[in-house]
Amino acid sequence: MPLDEEELYQEHILDHYEDPFHRGNLPTATHAHEDNNPLCGDVIRIELELGPDGKIRDAYFTGQGCVISQASASMLLEKLQGKTVEEAKQFSANDMLELYGPRLTPNRQKCCLLSWKVLQSAVHSPIARNV
Amino acid sequence: MWPIPNAKFAMTNPSSVIFMSSVAGIDSSKLLPASLREDFPILEQLVHGDHPLVFLDNAASTQRPRQVIDVLRRVYEHDYANVHRGIHTLSERSTEQYEAAREKVRAFIGAEKSLEIVFTSGSTAGINLVARSWGDANIKAGDEILVTTMEHHSNLVPWQQLTERSGAILKHIPITDDGELVLDALDSLLTKRTKLVAVASVSNVLGTINPVREIARRAHAAGAVVLVDAAQSVPHVPTNVRELGADFLAFSGHKMLGPTGIGVLYGREELLDAMPAFLGGGSMINRVWPDRFTPAELPAKFEAGTPPIAPAIALGAAIDYLNLIGLEKIQQHEHELCRYAYERLLEVDGLRILGPPPDRRAGLVSFTLPEPHPHDIAQLLDEEGIAVRAGHHCAWPLHDRLGIPASTRASFYLYNTAAEVDALAECVAKIRDRFRPRGRKRAPKPA
């Protein structure tokens, strides 16, 4: 198995896979979204606590799927925790692929971009609460 | 031939022990000659550098032998024109070969008449044809359609759509944890309201060989019609629609050495005859007036538009090839590879094989590992030149039932070898080791 820049499973990615950033639920979440990749069934749910100052105060994810889909979710939340919603919206698909690192084929890009897609929807998806 | 040793010799001679233990290896006398791989030009290549291609994704789609590719080329270079229309040489040649292919299909699946063979674009198209034409004409609100938990989406979603249109009820024959149908449940599931039982002859994930004949017998006793999704069985085992008791049976050409875009729907004449036409257009009419039409005779009634002419003729060539090798021999070959794969893969600790034991399964093996995910397994196998399929294999409800998000599937055909099974098992073992949890820690986030 080759170990160069084309290597999909670089050590820092495996680190995120085995020791993910904020995997779990967020009881204080104000916003959340979940989606899956119909091709393979990978699923990601992201829960966010957005502050009145427009910042992502906290972010957690849950999900099931391949190393790429799960590690990329961890990397994305670690990157955007504490940033503003505006900054999150400006974080593009290309930024996500760049953050991940290794070059991905179009099919595997979908795995990497699942959490990014879910996050882009989550910031617009307030949780309905019964008062 | 091995001399038959006397009892004393067998107990004391070490060589006889080795002979006995070789039972747990591969029995190459059951395999087809590897030389037939020379008929498949695509298999000769190296991928990702110097890795010989190991193609184990045959349940998704198989490769084609030169004999089939040559027929496609010959048709397009010499004989091609539209069928059933032109009064000219090429049209007559194409028509003759197209209808000859239909006759080959008829004989291959033991149908009574070639007008019971409808060319479609594949299994999915055939099943949808039945759902739209037969289903819309015969299924009413409150009627019941019976499927199984292990169906491919192509034999599930068309029935879900039919229940949406009609108000009928969809029921499922459950499966055991080993991936076999709970036949005991069948009698209580079959009621006077059951109009259709739609079942796969072989599961594309579990490899389970379903007792279609028994299901059909009981379904018919309850007055239901039986549709068999035979996409995973017609390419691999001898099929006789009349012995099976199938009223409808659908399969695809590309899973049996033929081209894509060609498939077959078999239907009993009496049923096809009573069904309304499905797609409207050219070829499927007898006479058209400004405001109405009368449909053509079978099978043209269900073949609107220009059909996949060259693919149909090439499917005939694929059937010739399969007949030349012999379906029984192909079945034996795949079974031996599958049994060996089962044995080798179970050497990998933590590996779980889905479905029944080898003696009750067809030539494919789906499995899961504790780590990593099937997609990663497939990716890493590909780096070693091994093509497998990973995901839910278009059987999402089955994976939900088994409590897993996805699986990795290796599926065999007549050109696969024992050495390829060894390559698969060894690579899977390496992947398992590489992804074993190691107490890794993320680097602290840069400030």
Coordinates of C-alpha atoms in Angstrom, one line a residue:
Chain A
M1 CA 0.0 0.0 0.0
P2 CA 1.6 3.3 -1.1
L3 CA 2.5 5.9 1.5
D4 CA 2.8 9.2 -0.3
E5 CA 0.6 12.3 -0.8
E6 CA -1.8 10.2 -2.8
E7 CA -2.3 8.0 0.2
L8 CA -6.0 8.4 1.3
Y9 CA -5.5 7.1 4.8
Q10 CA -2.8 9.4 6.1
E11 CA -1.9 9.2 9.8
H12 CA -3.6 12.4 10.8
I13 CA -6.8 11.2 9.1
L14 CA -6.7 7.9 10.9
D15 CA -6.2 9.9 14.1
H16 CA -9.4 11.8 13.5
Y17 CA -11.2 8.6 12.7
E18 CA -10.1 6.8 15.9
D19 CA -10.1 9.9 18.2
P20 CA -12.8 12.2 16.6
F21 CA -13.4 15.8 17.6
H22 CA -16.8 16.1 19.3
R23 CA -18.5 12.9 18.3
G24 CA -21.7 12.7 20.2
N25 CA -24.9 14.7 20.8
L26 CA -25.2 18.3 22.0
P27 CA -28.0 18.8 24.5
T28 CA -27.7 22.6 24.1
A29 CA -28.1 22.5 20.3
T30 CA -30.1 25.1 18.6
H31 CA -29.7 23.9 15.1
A32 CA -29.3 20.4 13.6
H33 CA -29.4 18.6 10.3
E34 CA -28.9 15.0 9.1
D35 CA -28.4 13.5 5.7
N36 CA -27.1 10.4 4.0
N37 CA -25.2 9.5 0.9
P38 CA -27.8 7.4 -1.1
L39 CA -25.0 5.7 -3.0
C40 CA -23.4 4.0 0.0
G41 CA -25.6 4.8 3.0
D42 CA -23.1 6.9 4.9
V43 CA -25.0 9.1 7.4
I44 CA -23.9 12.2 9.3
R45 CA -25.9 14.3 11.8
I46 CA -24.6 17.6 13.0
E47 CA -25.9 19.5 16.0
L48 CA -24.9 23.2 16.6
E49 CA -25.3 25.7 19.3
L50 CA -25.4 29.1 17.6
G51 CA -25.0 32.2 19.8
P52 CA -26.8 35.5 19.5
D53 CA -23.5 36.9 18.4
G54 CA -23.7 34.8 15.2
K55 CA -20.9 32.4 16.4
I56 CA -20.9 28.6 16.4
R57 CA -20.5 28.1 20.2
D58 CA -20.4 24.4 20.0
A59 CA -20.7 21.7 17.3
Y60 CA -21.1 17.9 17.6
F61 CA -21.6 15.1 15.1
T62 CA -22.8 11.6 15.0
G63 CA -22.9 9.2 12.1
Q64 CA -21.9 5.9 10.4
G65 CA -19.7 5.4 7.4
C66 CA -16.3 5.1 5.9
V67 CA -13.1 6.6 7.3
I68 CA -13.3 9.5 4.9
S69 CA -16.8 10.5 5.8
Q70 CA -16.3 10.2 9.5
A71 CA -12.8 11.7 9.7
S72 CA -13.8 14.6 7.5
A73 CA -16.7 15.4 9.8
S74 CA -14.3 15.5 12.8
M75 CA -11.9 17.8 10.9
L76 CA -14.7 20.1 9.7
L77 CA -16.1 20.7 13.2
E78 CA -12.7 21.1 14.7
K79 CA -12.0 23.8 12.1
L80 CA -15.3 25.7 12.5
Q81 CA -16.0 25.5 16.2
G82 CA -16.0 29.0 17.5
K83 CA -16.1 30.6 14.0
T84 CA -19.1 32.7 12.9
V85 CA -22.0 31.3 10.9
E86 CA -20.9 33.7 8.1
E87 CA -17.5 32.1 8.1
A88 CA -19.0 28.6 8.0
K89 CA -21.2 29.6 5.0
Q90 CA -18.1 30.9 3.2
F91 CA -16.2 27.7 3.8
S92 CA -16.5 26.2 0.3
A93 CA -16.5 22.6 -0.9
N94 CA -13.0 23.1 -2.2
D95 CA -11.9 24.4 1.2
M96 CA -13.3 21.1 2.7
L97 CA -11.4 19.0 0.1
E98 CA -8.3 21.0 0.9
L99 CA -8.7 20.6 4.6
Y100 CA -9.0 16.8 4.1
G101 CA -5.8 16.7 2.2
P102 CA -5.3 13.6 -0.1
R103 CA -6.7 13.9 -3.6
L104 CA -10.0 12.1 -3.9
T105 CA -11.8 10.6 -6.9
P106 CA -15.3 12.0 -7.6
N107 CA -17.0 9.2 -5.8
R108 CA -14.9 9.5 -2.7
Q109 CA -15.3 13.3 -2.7
K110 CA -19.0 12.7 -2.0
C111 CA -17.9 10.9 1.2
C112 CA -15.7 13.8 2.2
L113 CA -18.3 16.4 1.4
L114 CA -21.2 14.8 3.2
S115 CA -20.5 16.5 6.5
W116 CA -19.9 19.8 4.7
K117 CA -23.3 19.5 3.0
V118 CA -24.9 18.7 6.3
L119 CA -23.3 21.6 8.1
Q120 CA -24.4 24.0 5.4
S121 CA -28.0 22.9 5.9
A122 CA -27.6 22.7 9.7
V123 CA -26.9 26.5 10.1
H124 CA -30.3 27.1 8.5
S125 CA -32.2 24.5 10.4
P126 CA -33.3 25.6 13.9
I127 CA -34.5 22.8 16.1
A128 CA -38.3 23.1 16.8
R129 CA -38.8 23.1 20.5
N130 CA -42.1 22.8 22.4
V131 CA -42.2 25.8 24.8
Chain B
M1 CA -6.2 -42.3 -9.2
W2 CA -5.1 -42.6 -5.5
P3 CA -4.8 -46.2 -4.3
I4 CA -7.3 -46.9 -1.6
P5 CA -5.1 -47.4 1.5
N6 CA -6.0 -50.2 4.0
A7 CA -7.2 -49.0 7.4
K8 CA -3.9 -49.6 9.2
F9 CA -1.9 -47.7 6.5
A10 CA -4.3 -44.8 6.6
M11 CA -3.9 -44.4 10.4
T12 CA -0.1 -44.6 10.5
N13 CA 1.2 -43.1 7.3
P14 CA 1.7 -39.3 7.6
S15 CA 1.1 -38.8 3.9
S16 CA -2.4 -40.0 4.2
V17 CA -3.0 -37.4 6.9
I18 CA -1.9 -34.7 4.5
F19 CA -4.2 -36.2 1.9
M20 CA -7.1 -36.0 4.3
S21 CA -6.4 -32.4 5.3
S22 CA -6.3 -31.3 1.7
V23 CA -10.1 -31.6 1.9
A24 CA -10.0 -28.2 3.6
G25 CA -8.2 -26.6 0.6
I26 CA -9.5 -26.2 -3.0
D27 CA -10.6 -29.1 -5.1
S28 CA -9.2 -28.0 -8.4
S29 CA -11.0 -30.9 -10.2
K30 CA -14.2 -29.0 -9.6
L31 CA -12.8 -25.8 -11.3
L32 CA -13.0 -24.8 -14.9
P33 CA -9.7 -24.5 -16.8
A34 CA -8.1 -21.1 -16.2
S35 CA -7.3 -21.1 -19.9
L36 CA -10.8 -19.8 -20.6
R37 CA -9.6 -16.5 -19.2
E38 CA -7.9 -16.0 -22.5
D39 CA -11.4 -15.4 -24.0
F40 CA -11.7 -12.3 -21.8
P41 CA -9.3 -9.6 -23.1
I42 CA -10.3 -7.2 -20.3
L43 CA -8.9 -9.5 -17.6
E44 CA -5.4 -9.4 -19.0
Q45 CA -4.6 -6.0 -17.7
L46 CA -2.6 -4.6 -14.8
V47 CA -4.1 -1.9 -12.6
H48 CA -2.5 0.6 -10.1
G49 CA 1.0 -0.2 -11.3
D50 CA 1.8 -3.9 -11.5
H51 CA -1.2 -5.5 -9.9
P52 CA -3.0 -8.1 -12.1
L53 CA -6.7 -7.2 -12.2
V54 CA -8.7 -9.5 -9.9
F55 CA -12.3 -8.9 -10.9
L56 CA -14.7 -10.0 -8.1
D57 CA -17.7 -7.7 -8.9
N58 CA -19.6 -10.1 -11.1
A59 CA -22.9 -9.8 -9.2
A60 CA -23.0 -6.2 -10.3
S61 CA -21.9 -6.8 -13.9
T62 CA -19.8 -9.4 -15.6
Q63 CA -17.2 -9.1 -18.3
R64 CA -17.6 -10.3 -21.9
P65 CA -15.7 -12.9 -23.9
R66 CA -14.2 -12.1 -27.3
Q67 CA -17.0 -14.3 -28.8
V68 CA -19.6 -11.8 -27.6
I69 CA -17.6 -8.7 -28.5
D70 CA -16.9 -10.2 -32.0
V71 CA -20.7 -10.7 -32.6
L72 CA -21.4 -7.1 -31.6
R73 CA -18.7 -5.9 -34.0
R74 CA -19.9 -8.2 -36.8
V75 CA -23.5 -7.0 -36.4
Y76 CA -22.5 -3.3 -36.6
E77 CA -20.0 -3.9 -39.4
H78 CA -22.1 -6.2 -41.6
D79 CA -25.7 -6.8 -40.6
Y80 CA -27.2 -3.9 -38.7
A81 CA -30.5 -2.2 -39.6
N82 CA -33.8 -1.7 -37.8
V83 CA -35.8 -4.8 -37.3
H84 CA -39.4 -5.8 -38.4
R85 CA -39.6 -2.8 -40.7
G86 CA -37.4 -2.6 -43.7
I87 CA -37.9 -4.7 -46.8
H88 CA -34.2 -4.8 -47.5
T89 CA -31.3 -7.1 -46.9
L90 CA -29.9 -5.7 -43.7
S91 CA -33.2 -5.3 -42.0
E92 CA -34.0 -8.9 -42.9
R93 CA -30.6 -10.1 -41.6
S94 CA -31.0 -8.1 -38.3
T95 CA -34.6 -9.3 -37.8
E96 CA -33.6 -12.9 -38.4
Q97 CA -30.7 -12.7 -35.9
Y98 CA -32.8 -10.8 -33.4
E99 CA -35.5 -13.4 -33.4
A100 CA -32.9 -16.2 -33.3
A101 CA -31.6 -14.6 -30.1
R102 CA -35.1 -14.7 -28.7
E103 CA -35.3 -18.4 -29.5
K104 CA -31.9 -19.0 -27.7
V105 CA -33.3 -17.3 -24.6
R106 CA -36.4 -19.4 -24.7
A107 CA -34.5 -22.6 -24.8
F108 CA -32.0 -21.3 -22.2
I109 CA -34.8 -20.8 -19.6
G110 CA -37.1 -23.6 -20.7
A111 CA -40.0 -21.4 -21.7
E112 CA -42.7 -23.0 -23.9
K113 CA -42.9 -20.4 -26.6
S114 CA -40.6 -17.7 -27.8
L115 CA -43.5 -15.2 -27.8
E116 CA -43.3 -15.4 -24.0
I117 CA -39.8 -13.8 -24.2
V118 CA -40.0 -10.0 -24.1
F119 CA -36.7 -8.1 -24.6
T120 CA -36.3 -5.3 -22.2
S121 CA -33.4 -3.1 -21.1
G122 CA -32.8 -5.2 -18.0
S123 CA -34.3 -6.8 -14.9
T124 CA -35.4 -3.5 -13.5
A125 CA -37.3 -2.7 -16.7
G126 CA -38.9 -6.1 -16.8
I127 CA -40.2 -5.9 -13.2
N128 CA -41.5 -2.3 -13.8
L129 CA -43.3 -3.5 -16.9
V130 CA -45.1 -6.1 -14.8
A131 CA -45.9 -3.6 -12.0
R132 CA -47.2 -1.0 -14.5
S133 CA -49.1 -3.2 -16.9
W134 CA -50.2 -6.3 -15.0
G135 CA -50.2 -4.5 -11.6
D136 CA -52.3 -1.5 -12.6
A137 CA -54.8 -3.8 -14.3
N138 CA -55.1 -6.3 -11.5
I139 CA -54.2 -4.8 -8.1
K140 CA -56.9 -2.9 -6.2
A141 CA -57.0 -1.2 -2.8
G142 CA -56.8 -3.7 0.0
D143 CA -55.0 -6.4 -2.2
E144 CA -51.8 -7.7 -0.9
I145 CA -48.3 -8.0 -2.5
L146 CA -45.8 -10.2 -0.8
V147 CA -42.1 -9.7 -1.2
T148 CA -39.1 -10.7 1.0
T149 CA -36.8 -8.7 3.3
M150 CA -33.8 -9.6 1.1
E151 CA -35.1 -8.0 -2.2
H152 CA -32.9 -5.8 -4.3
H153 CA -34.5 -2.3 -4.6
S154 CA -35.5 -3.3 -8.2
N155 CA -37.9 -5.9 -6.9
L156 CA -39.1 -3.7 -4.0
V157 CA -39.5 -0.1 -5.1
P158 CA -41.8 -0.9 -8.1
W159 CA -44.2 -2.7 -5.7
Q160 CA -44.0 0.2 -3.3
Q161 CA -44.9 2.5 -6.2
L162 CA -47.8 0.1 -7.1
T163 CA -49.2 0.2 -3.6
E164 CA -49.0 4.0 -3.7
R165 CA -51.0 4.0 -6.9
S166 CA -53.5 1.4 -5.9
G167 CA -53.9 1.4 -2.1
A168 CA -52.7 -2.2 -2.0
I169 CA -50.7 -3.5 1.0
L170 CA -47.0 -4.6 0.8
K171 CA -46.0 -7.5 3.1
H172 CA -42.6 -9.1 3.6
I173 CA -41.6 -12.7 4.2
P174 CA -39.1 -12.3 7.1
I175 CA -35.6 -13.8 7.1
T176 CA -33.6 -15.5 9.8
D177 CA -30.3 -14.1 11.2
D178 CA -28.6 -16.4 8.8
G179 CA -30.3 -14.8 5.9
E180 CA -32.8 -17.5 4.9
L181 CA -36.5 -17.0 4.4
V182 CA -38.8 -18.0 7.3
L183 CA -41.0 -20.2 5.2
D184 CA -43.1 -21.1 8.2
A185 CA -44.4 -17.5 8.0
L186 CA -45.5 -18.0 4.4
D187 CA -48.8 -19.7 5.0
S188 CA -50.0 -17.0 7.4
L189 CA -48.8 -14.3 5.1
L190 CA -50.6 -15.8 2.1
T191 CA -54.3 -14.8 2.2
K192 CA -57.2 -14.6 -0.2
R193 CA -56.1 -11.0 -0.7
T194 CA -52.6 -11.9 -1.9
K195 CA -52.4 -11.2 -5.6
L196 CA -48.7 -11.4 -6.2
V197 CA -45.6 -12.9 -4.6
A198 CA -42.4 -11.3 -5.9
V199 CA -39.2 -13.0 -4.8
A200 CA -35.5 -13.1 -5.8
S201 CA -34.3 -16.6 -6.7
V202 CA -30.8 -15.7 -5.3
S203 CA -30.1 -12.8 -3.0
N204 CA -27.5 -10.4 -4.4
V205 CA -26.1 -9.8 -0.9
L206 CA -26.5 -13.0 1.0
G207 CA -26.1 -15.4 -1.8
T208 CA -29.1 -17.3 -0.3
I209 CA -30.7 -19.7 -2.8
N210 CA -34.4 -19.2 -2.2
P211 CA -36.8 -22.2 -2.5
V212 CA -38.7 -20.6 -5.4
R213 CA -40.4 -23.8 -6.4
E214 CA -41.9 -24.3 -3.0
I215 CA -42.9 -20.6 -2.7
A216 CA -44.6 -20.7 -6.1
R217 CA -46.5 -23.9 -5.2
R218 CA -47.9 -22.3 -2.1
A219 CA -48.6 -19.0 -3.7
H220 CA -50.4 -20.6 -6.6
A221 CA -52.5 -22.6 -4.1
A222 CA -53.5 -19.3 -2.6
G223 CA -54.4 -17.9 -6.0
A224 CA -51.4 -15.5 -6.3
V225 CA -49.2 -14.8 -9.3
V226 CA -45.5 -15.4 -8.9
L227 CA -42.7 -13.1 -10.2
V228 CA -39.1 -14.2 -9.9
D229 CA -36.2 -11.7 -9.9
A230 CA -33.7 -14.1 -11.5
A231 CA -30.9 -11.6 -12.1
Q232 CA -28.6 -13.5 -9.8
S233 CA -29.5 -17.0 -10.8
V234 CA -30.0 -17.2 -14.6
P235 CA -26.3 -16.4 -15.2
H236 CA -25.2 -19.1 -12.8
V237 CA -27.5 -22.1 -12.5
P238 CA -29.7 -24.0 -15.0
T239 CA -33.1 -22.4 -15.1
N240 CA -36.4 -23.8 -16.2
V241 CA -39.3 -21.4 -15.8
R242 CA -41.9 -24.1 -16.0
E243 CA -40.3 -26.3 -13.3
L244 CA -39.9 -23.3 -11.1
G245 CA -43.5 -22.4 -11.5
A246 CA -42.7 -18.8 -12.4
D247 CA -45.5 -16.7 -14.0
F248 CA -43.0 -13.9 -14.6
L249 CA -39.2 -14.0 -14.5
A250 CA -36.8 -11.2 -15.2
F251 CA -33.1 -11.1 -15.7
S252 CA -30.3 -9.0 -17.3
G253 CA -27.9 -9.6 -20.1
H254 CA -24.9 -7.8 -18.6
K255 CA -24.8 -10.1 -15.6
M256 CA -24.3 -13.1 -17.9
L257 CA -21.5 -12.1 -20.3
G258 CA -23.8 -10.0 -22.5
P259 CA -24.0 -6.3 -23.2
T260 CA -25.7 -3.7 -21.1
G261 CA -29.1 -2.4 -22.1
I262 CA -30.5 -5.8 -22.8
G263 CA -32.6 -7.9 -20.5
V264 CA -35.5 -10.4 -20.6
L265 CA -38.9 -10.6 -19.2
Y266 CA -40.5 -14.0 -19.4
G267 CA -44.2 -14.1 -18.9
R268 CA -46.7 -16.9 -19.3
E269 CA -48.5 -16.4 -22.5
E270 CA -52.0 -16.3 -20.9
L271 CA -50.9 -13.5 -18.5
L272 CA -49.0 -11.4 -21.1
D273 CA -51.9 -11.8 -23.5
A274 CA -54.4 -10.4 -21.1
M275 CA -52.2 -7.5 -20.0
P276 CA -52.6 -4.0 -21.5
A277 CA -49.7 -2.7 -23.5
F278 CA -47.2 -0.8 -21.5
L279 CA -45.0 1.7 -23.4
G280 CA -46.8 3.1 -26.4
G281 CA -45.1 3.8 -29.7
G282 CA -43.9 2.2 -32.9
S283 CA -43.8 -1.6 -33.2
M284 CA -46.3 -2.3 -30.4
I285 CA -49.4 -1.5 -32.5
N286 CA -51.5 -3.5 -34.9
R287 CA -53.3 -0.5 -36.3
V288 CA -53.4 3.2 -35.4
W289 CA -56.2 5.7 -36.1
P290 CA -56.1 9.4 -35.1
D291 CA -57.8 8.7 -31.8
R292 CA -57.0 5.1 -30.9
F293 CA -54.9 2.0 -31.6
T294 CA -55.0 -1.7 -31.4
P295 CA -52.0 -3.5 -29.9
A296 CA -49.7 -5.8 -31.7
E297 CA -49.5 -9.5 -31.0
L298 CA -47.0 -10.9 -28.4
P299 CA -44.2 -10.2 -27.9
A300 CA -44.2 -7.0 -30.0
K301 CA -47.0 -5.6 -27.8
F302 CA -44.3 -5.0 -25.1
E303 CA -41.4 -3.9 -27.3
A304 CA -42.3 -0.4 -28.3
G305 CA -39.7 1.6 -30.2
T306 CA -36.5 0.4 -31.7
P307 CA -35.3 -2.4 -29.4
P308 CA -31.6 -3.0 -28.4
I309 CA -31.0 -5.0 -31.6
A310 CA -27.3 -5.7 -31.5
P311 CA -27.2 -6.2 -27.7
A312 CA -30.0 -8.8 -28.1
I313 CA -28.1 -10.7 -30.8
A314 CA -24.9 -10.5 -28.6
L315 CA -26.9 -11.9 -25.6
G316 CA -27.7 -14.8 -27.9
A317 CA -23.9 -15.2 -28.4
A318 CA -23.4 -15.1 -24.6
I319 CA -25.9 -17.9 -24.2
D320 CA -24.0 -19.9 -26.8
Y321 CA -20.8 -19.4 -24.8
L322 CA -22.5 -20.4 -21.5
N323 CA -24.0 -23.5 -23.1
L324 CA -20.6 -24.4 -24.6
I325 CA -19.0 -24.4 -21.1
G326 CA -22.1 -25.8 -19.4
L327 CA -24.2 -24.2 -16.7
E328 CA -23.7 -27.2 -14.3
K329 CA -19.9 -26.9 -14.6
I330 CA -20.1 -23.1 -14.1
Q331 CA -22.3 -23.7 -11.0
Q332 CA -19.8 -26.2 -9.6
H333 CA -16.9 -23.9 -10.3
E334 CA -18.4 -21.0 -8.5
H335 CA -19.6 -23.1 -5.6
E336 CA -16.1 -24.4 -5.1
L337 CA -14.6 -20.9 -5.2
C338 CA -17.2 -19.6 -2.9
R339 CA -16.7 -22.5 -0.4
Y340 CA -13.0 -21.8 -0.5
A341 CA -13.5 -18.0 -0.1
Y342 CA -15.7 -18.7 2.9
E343 CA -13.0 -20.8 4.5
R344 CA -10.2 -18.4 3.8
L345 CA -12.1 -15.2 4.8
L346 CA -13.1 -16.8 8.1
E347 CA -9.4 -17.0 9.0
V348 CA -9.5 -13.2 9.4
D349 CA -10.4 -12.5 13.0
G350 CA -13.6 -10.6 13.6
L351 CA -14.7 -11.1 10.0
R352 CA -18.4 -11.8 9.7
I353 CA -19.9 -13.4 6.6
L354 CA -23.5 -12.6 5.8
G355 CA -25.9 -15.3 4.8
P356 CA -26.1 -19.1 5.0
P357 CA -23.2 -21.6 4.9
P358 CA -21.6 -22.4 1.6
D359 CA -23.7 -25.5 0.8
R360 CA -26.9 -23.4 0.7
R361 CA -25.5 -20.3 -1.1
A362 CA -24.6 -19.2 -4.6
G363 CA -21.2 -17.9 -5.7
L364 CA -20.8 -14.7 -3.7
V365 CA -19.6 -13.7 -0.3
S366 CA -20.5 -10.5 1.5
F367 CA -18.8 -9.7 4.8
T368 CA -18.1 -7.1 7.4
L369 CA -15.1 -6.3 9.6
P370 CA -15.1 -4.5 12.9
E371 CA -12.9 -1.9 11.2
P372 CA -12.8 -0.3 8.7
H373 CA -16.0 0.5 6.8
P374 CA -16.7 -1.5 3.6
H375 CA -15.9 1.5 1.5
D376 CA -12.5 1.7 2.9
I377 CA -12.0 -2.0 2.4
A378 CA -13.0 -1.8 -1.2
Q379 CA -10.7 1.2 -1.7
L380 CA -7.8 -0.6 -0.3
L381 CA -8.5 -3.8 -2.2
D382 CA -8.6 -1.7 -5.4
E383 CA -5.2 -0.4 -4.6
E384 CA -4.1 -4.1 -4.9
G385 CA -6.0 -4.6 -8.1
I386 CA -8.9 -6.4 -6.5
A387 CA -12.4 -5.1 -7.6
V388 CA -15.2 -5.8 -5.1
R389 CA -18.4 -3.9 -4.3
A390 CA -19.1 -2.1 -1.1
G391 CA -22.2 -0.4 0.2
H392 CA -25.8 -1.5 0.7
H393 CA -25.9 -3.2 -2.8
C394 CA -29.3 -1.8 -3.5
A395 CA -30.7 -3.8 -0.6
W396 CA -31.1 -1.1 2.1
P397 CA -33.9 -2.8 4.1
L398 CA -31.9 -6.0 4.2
H399 CA -28.9 -4.2 5.7
D400 CA -31.2 -2.5 8.2
R401 CA -32.6 -6.0 9.2
L402 CA -29.0 -7.3 9.7
G403 CA -28.2 -4.2 11.7
I404 CA -25.3 -3.1 9.5
P405 CA -24.9 0.1 7.4
A406 CA -23.1 -1.6 4.6
S407 CA -21.1 -4.7 3.5
T408 CA -18.3 -5.7 1.2
R409 CA -19.1 -8.3 -1.5
A410 CA -16.9 -10.5 -3.6
S411 CA -18.8 -12.3 -6.3
F412 CA -17.5 -15.0 -8.6
Y413 CA -18.0 -16.1 -12.2
L414 CA -16.6 -18.7 -14.5
Y415 CA -13.2 -16.9 -15.1
N416 CA -12.2 -16.5 -11.4
T417 CA -9.5 -18.6 -9.9
A418 CA -8.5 -20.0 -6.5
A419 CA -5.4 -17.8 -6.6
E420 CA -7.7 -14.8 -6.8
V421 CA -9.5 -15.9 -3.7
D422 CA -6.2 -16.2 -2.0
A423 CA -5.3 -12.7 -3.0
L424 CA -8.6 -11.4 -1.7
A425 CA -8.2 -13.2 1.7
E426 CA -4.6 -12.1 2.2
C427 CA -5.4 -8.5 1.4
V428 CA -8.4 -8.4 3.7
A429 CA -6.3 -9.8 6.5
K430 CA -3.7 -7.0 5.9
I431 CA -6.5 -4.3 5.9
R432 CA -7.9 -5.8 9.1
D433 CA -4.4 -5.4 10.8
R434 CA -3.9 -1.9 9.5
F435 CA -7.1 -0.6 10.9
R436 CA -7.1 -2.3 14.3
P437 CA -7.7 0.4 16.9
R438 CA -4.3 1.6 18.2
G439 CA -5.2 4.3 20.7
R440 CA -4.4 7.0 18.2
K441 CA -4.8 10.6 19.4
R442 CA -5.6 13.7 17.3
A443 CA -2.9 16.3 17.3
P444 CA -3.9 19.3 19.4
K445 CA -5.8 21.9 17.3
P446 CA -3.4 24.7 16.2
A447 CA -4.2 27.9 18.1

